[in-house]
Amino acid sequence: MEEEELEFVEELEAVLQLTPEVQLAIEQVFPSQDPLDRADFNAVEYINTLFPTEQSLANIDEVVNKIRLKIRRLDDNIRTVVRGQTNVGQDGRQALEEAQKAIQQLFGKIKDIKDKADKSEQMVKEITRDIKQLDHAKRHLTTSITTLNHLHMLAGGVDSLEAMTRRRQYGEVANLLQGVMNVLEHFHKYIGIPQIRQLSERVKAAQSELGQQILADFEEAFPSQGTKRPGGPSNVLRDACLVANILDPRIKQEIIKKFIKQHLSEYLVLFQENQDVAWLDKIDRRYAWVKRQLVDYEEKYGRMFPREWYMTERIAVEFCHVTRAELAKIMRARAKEIEVKLLLFAIQRTTNFEGFLAKRFSGCTLTDGTLKKLESPPPSTNPFLEDEPTPEMEELAMEKGELDQPKKPKAPDNPFHGIVSKCFEPHLYVYIESQDKNLGELIDRFVADFKAQGLPKPNTDEGSALLPSCADLFVYYKKCMVQCSQLSTGEPMIALTTIFQKYLREYAWKILSGNLPKTTTSSGGLTISSLLKEKEGSEVAKFTIEELCLICSILSTAEYCLATTQQLEEKLKEKVDVSLTERINLTGEMDTFSTVISSSIQLLVQDLDAACDPALTAMNKMQWQNVEHVGDQSPYVTSVILHIKQNVPIIHDSLASTRKYFTQFCIKFANSFIPKFITHLFKCKPISMVGAEQLLLDTHSLKMVLLDLPSIGSQVVRKAPASYTKIVVKGMTRAEMILKVVMAPHEPLVVFVDNYIKLLTDCNTETFQKILDMKGLKRSEQSSMLELLRQRLPTPPSGAEGSSSLSLMAPTPEQESSRIRKLEKLIKKRL
């Protein structure tokens, strides 16, 4: 029995094993603090809780009775719930049947409502059928009445139009014809009806008859032959113009053409090619004549033609076309007589006349065959754009290098520009040749003025002054560019650009490069005079203060020319036609000025570098193995510092306005002096320990002077540029490391070689051998140390080996300099 109960309990526990999620949900729905309701209920622990001690067993009967009472109540609850669930299925089926019955009743009601709605709709359609028929009838009747009225108006209008045409009542015809044409538009869909088609043909015939009649009236009033005109405008012709506005546009064009031709017939006679007044020197008379004619037209015929015909402007435009053709023909016939002043005079008067037309007229009559009216650009919303400068302001801005400032969009171009002056474009080669000649004379004058003025005086307050000729040149360029752009924006501008390029190069070579001071030595070697001076003990020839200021002035001028040439290129591209902008390129000329700048900087570097050569030579001649104690800096260092303090402040003050080029000068001098100093350092041999210490002190002194080089002699001390400081620190640190290796004892060999590799990052056998020579070691001692160095050096890649072999084959600059010095010594001995 006990075994059966145990099996039942195990089966019950297996069935009642719930998942943690279900257990958690049950605890949330039925919260309970009873230990019997816990999922992890332990009967042993629960009994121990009820009877913790033996004494507590005394009330065991009471506890058992309570538990039996709880079990009985729980059984009663379970029984009640089970009995309550027996009738749930039957109740659910009954509720479902009731819901289905309700749905069937609702469906029946909806169907009844739909049937009643269909009956109502059919009833409404029957009621409104007659009303719709009445509406259609009313609409058709209204359309018929309106059409009959229009037909009556059209028939009556056509009869009246034919009658008025015969009586030349153009005033009434103008109003009537427009109304007839408007009414006729309503009958386009009835044009297939014979009566309507007949009326349409009668209207077209009346229009044709009106056109021919009006043309005949104008021919009679303004005959093609002769120049006699009626004294005043005719009211008949004025009304005829109103009719022509309504007729075919060709009638209006024919009237305008004949009137303008007759109006300008006198002009063709007065200014024939064989007449004296037809030549360019009397071109003012042409424009004066047309101005009088325009005034005469306004007085006599201003009210005869409608305002929207713009007859005054049309007369002026046709005059321009005729004048351009006549001038082109006469200039082709007398091309050899055209001079620059005469051509410019004619162009100036012509452009003035075109400007007069632009002020007087809008240009709306210009046709596609001539010129188009240019639309004005949209107004700018940028408040920082300035007004368009005048030519004088632009010239001043070019002198100051301020042409790149933001500008307001240009005003609308003259729509009449070139309408007459276009005929001068084939002859602008005369102007271009004249500018070529004038610029050549200007360059020659600049050369003569420079020779007459001599070298510039030092000006340490404001830096080197620009050569005055550079501003004059670009001001002249500006005038030529503006003048030529007024004449043409096509090929002549390209030809003028070529002239500009030519004389920019000439200015760079003749005025700038040609006036740079010449050094006494060339890059190929020394002259005999320089060798004699050195033999006599005099210092190497240096530039004077005036020559240094001249070099700086030329450098500043070249910089100004470089910047202004770039602005000139931009201005030329603005002035020339868009299709020709790619042909304007002043890069070559800007490169030329850059070359002048580089040459000037190189001259300054060479001069200061050459001034330091005697001091470095004196360093080589010192007996460094006999130096017994370390003192202050050596005399040669004092000499180098003296030369630097003499030259650099002058250059610094002269290049105050071009700081970047002074920085370039400092960098190039450091790149030139430091390698030369290291080369001379290797020639100081043998060197004792104390001598190496003295040299190290001297090297440090030179390093500090070079670091302060950009601010020497300057009242405002600025921090040297990082790029320059990096070069000086790297180069002079290498010199210091070389001396530290020389100071180190060469025993033991391994330590000495490792110290060399550690101190010099660019270590190689050639530099190592030079250091051994400075220490005064014998060749036998050097061979073992060199072999040890080769063993401890990292193996270079194959490419590096090839480059090192090439470097051994080709002579280095140091070897070349040693050969040159041997040649110098040989020449001195023979002298």
Tab-separated table of C-alpha atoms in Angstrom, residues 40 45 85 107 193 368 381 516 568 591 608 652:
chain	number	residue	atom	x	y	z
A	40	ASP	CA	10.001	24.202	-4.441
A	45	GLU	CA	11.565	21.263	5.936
A	85	GLN	CA	-18.046	23.351	-15.464
A	107	PHE	CA	-29.413	40.449	-42.946
A	193	ILE	CA	-21.376	74.896	-94.073
A	368	ASP	CA	18.511	87.727	-84.545
A	381	THR	CA	21.374	89.697	-52.656
A	516	LEU	CA	70.757	91.896	-60.994
A	568	LEU	CA	45.767	90.508	-65.557
A	591	ASP	CA	57.010	81.269	-64.359
A	608	LEU	CA	76.312	85.570	-47.583
A	652	HIS	CA	65.372	91.452	-43.460
